[in-house]
Amino acid sequence: PHVTDRAAAQEALEAAPDADGQGRITVTLPVESPDVAFSQLLGLGPEAEILSPPALRARFTAAARQMTTLYEG
């Protein structure tokens, strides 16, 4: 899924270091707000790990816990 416009995605990929040993890359994306970032990035599910800001990472952690409770509950 696309979570940002092509230009921003291309810029983030060009600035990213090479993939790590597991094939992952770290990118920095400009976002309108933490709320917008949450709604856009949530659709990536386990394909993305939010590293910062800490408050946004905590929000994803809480959402993951809620989903786990819902589906395993």
PDB file of C-alpha atoms in Angstrom:
ATOM      1  CA  PRO A   1       0.000   0.000   0.000  1.00  0.00           C
ATOM      2  CA  HIS A   2       1.022   3.587  -0.590  1.00  0.00           C
ATOM      3  CA  VAL A   3       1.143   5.807   2.487  1.00  0.00           C
ATOM      4  CA  THR A   4       2.714   8.903   1.014  1.00  0.00           C
ATOM      5  CA  ASP A   5       3.089  10.604  -2.327  1.00  0.00           C
ATOM      6  CA  ARG A   6       5.631   9.317  -4.841  1.00  0.00           C
ATOM      7  CA  ALA A   7       8.035  12.237  -4.473  1.00  0.00           C
ATOM      8  CA  ALA A   8       8.252  11.888  -0.685  1.00  0.00           C
ATOM      9  CA  ALA A   9       8.647   8.118  -0.962  1.00  0.00           C
ATOM     10  CA  GLN A  10      11.410   8.448  -3.549  1.00  0.00           C
ATOM     11  CA  GLU A  11      13.238  11.052  -1.459  1.00  0.00           C
ATOM     12  CA  ALA A  12      13.002   8.844   1.653  1.00  0.00           C
ATOM     13  CA  LEU A  13      14.310   5.805  -0.219  1.00  0.00           C
ATOM     14  CA  GLU A  14      17.208   7.736  -1.742  1.00  0.00           C
ATOM     15  CA  ALA A  15      18.238   9.024   1.692  1.00  0.00           C
ATOM     16  CA  ALA A  16      17.925   5.590   3.326  1.00  0.00           C
ATOM     17  CA  PRO A  17      20.970   3.465   4.079  1.00  0.00           C
ATOM     18  CA  ASP A  18      21.345   0.060   2.481  1.00  0.00           C
ATOM     19  CA  ALA A  19      19.149  -2.746   3.770  1.00  0.00           C
ATOM     20  CA  ASP A  20      20.221  -4.509   6.944  1.00  0.00           C
ATOM     21  CA  GLY A  21      20.931  -8.241   7.150  1.00  0.00           C
ATOM     22  CA  GLN A  22      17.205  -8.973   7.244  1.00  0.00           C
ATOM     23  CA  GLY A  23      16.443  -6.899   4.165  1.00  0.00           C
ATOM     24  CA  ARG A  24      14.935  -3.997   6.109  1.00  0.00           C
ATOM     25  CA  ILE A  25      15.614  -0.323   5.512  1.00  0.00           C
ATOM     26  CA  THR A  26      15.050   2.655   7.776  1.00  0.00           C
ATOM     27  CA  VAL A  27      13.348   5.644   6.182  1.00  0.00           C
ATOM     28  CA  THR A  28      12.267   9.028   7.491  1.00  0.00           C
ATOM     29  CA  LEU A  29       8.977  10.320   6.141  1.00  0.00           C
ATOM     30  CA  PRO A  30       7.555  13.821   6.526  1.00  0.00           C
ATOM     31  CA  VAL A  31       4.075  13.703   8.042  1.00  0.00           C
ATOM     32  CA  GLU A  32       1.316  16.230   8.494  1.00  0.00           C
ATOM     33  CA  SER A  33       0.720  15.231  12.120  1.00  0.00           C
ATOM     34  CA  PRO A  34       1.023  12.183  14.389  1.00  0.00           C
ATOM     35  CA  ASP A  35      -2.694  11.476  13.858  1.00  0.00           C
ATOM     36  CA  VAL A  36      -2.297  11.474  10.081  1.00  0.00           C
ATOM     37  CA  ALA A  37       0.843   9.335  10.341  1.00  0.00           C
ATOM     38  CA  PHE A  38      -1.018   6.832  12.512  1.00  0.00           C
ATOM     39  CA  SER A  39      -3.925   6.497  10.103  1.00  0.00           C
ATOM     40  CA  GLN A  40      -1.651   6.245   7.054  1.00  0.00           C
ATOM     41  CA  LEU A  41       0.941   3.858   8.471  1.00  0.00           C
ATOM     42  CA  LEU A  42      -1.473   1.555  10.296  1.00  0.00           C
ATOM     43  CA  GLY A  43      -2.423   0.053   6.946  1.00  0.00           C
ATOM     44  CA  LEU A  44       1.101  -1.296   6.554  1.00  0.00           C
ATOM     45  CA  GLY A  45       0.515  -3.636   9.490  1.00  0.00           C
ATOM     46  CA  PRO A  46       3.541  -5.743  10.375  1.00  0.00           C
ATOM     47  CA  GLU A  47       5.393  -4.621   7.246  1.00  0.00           C
ATOM     48  CA  ALA A  48       6.541  -1.452   9.024  1.00  0.00           C
ATOM     49  CA  GLU A  49       8.009  -0.727  12.432  1.00  0.00           C
ATOM     50  CA  ILE A  50       7.551   2.772  13.812  1.00  0.00           C
ATOM     51  CA  LEU A  51      10.766   3.861  15.513  1.00  0.00           C
ATOM     52  CA  SER A  52       9.946   7.460  16.391  1.00  0.00           C
ATOM     53  CA  PRO A  53       8.590   9.678  17.688  1.00  0.00           C
ATOM     54  CA  PRO A  54       8.117   7.672  20.905  1.00  0.00           C
ATOM     55  CA  ALA A  55       4.491   8.791  21.355  1.00  0.00           C
ATOM     56  CA  LEU A  56       3.577   7.497  17.900  1.00  0.00           C
ATOM     57  CA  ARG A  57       5.381   4.213  18.549  1.00  0.00           C
ATOM     58  CA  ALA A  58       3.440   3.881  21.821  1.00  0.00           C
ATOM     59  CA  ARG A  59       0.185   4.450  19.964  1.00  0.00           C
ATOM     60  CA  PHE A  60       1.040   1.645  17.536  1.00  0.00           C
ATOM     61  CA  THR A  61       1.988  -0.608  20.451  1.00  0.00           C
ATOM     62  CA  ALA A  62      -1.386   0.039  22.087  1.00  0.00           C
ATOM     63  CA  ALA A  63      -3.239  -0.636  18.825  1.00  0.00           C
ATOM     64  CA  ALA A  64      -1.339  -3.903  18.329  1.00  0.00           C
ATOM     65  CA  ARG A  65      -2.231  -5.011  21.860  1.00  0.00           C
ATOM     66  CA  GLN A  66      -5.891  -4.177  21.309  1.00  0.00           C
ATOM     67  CA  MET A  67      -5.941  -6.160  18.066  1.00  0.00           C
ATOM     68  CA  THR A  68      -4.221  -9.115  19.721  1.00  0.00           C
ATOM     69  CA  THR A  69      -6.821  -9.103  22.495  1.00  0.00           C
ATOM     70  CA  LEU A  70      -9.632  -8.873  19.964  1.00  0.00           C
ATOM     71  CA  TYR A  71      -8.430 -11.729  17.772  1.00  0.00           C
ATOM     72  CA  GLU A  72      -7.022 -14.025  20.443  1.00  0.00           C
ATOM     73  CA  GLY A  73      -9.582 -13.116  23.091  1.00  0.00           C
TER      74      GLY A  73
END
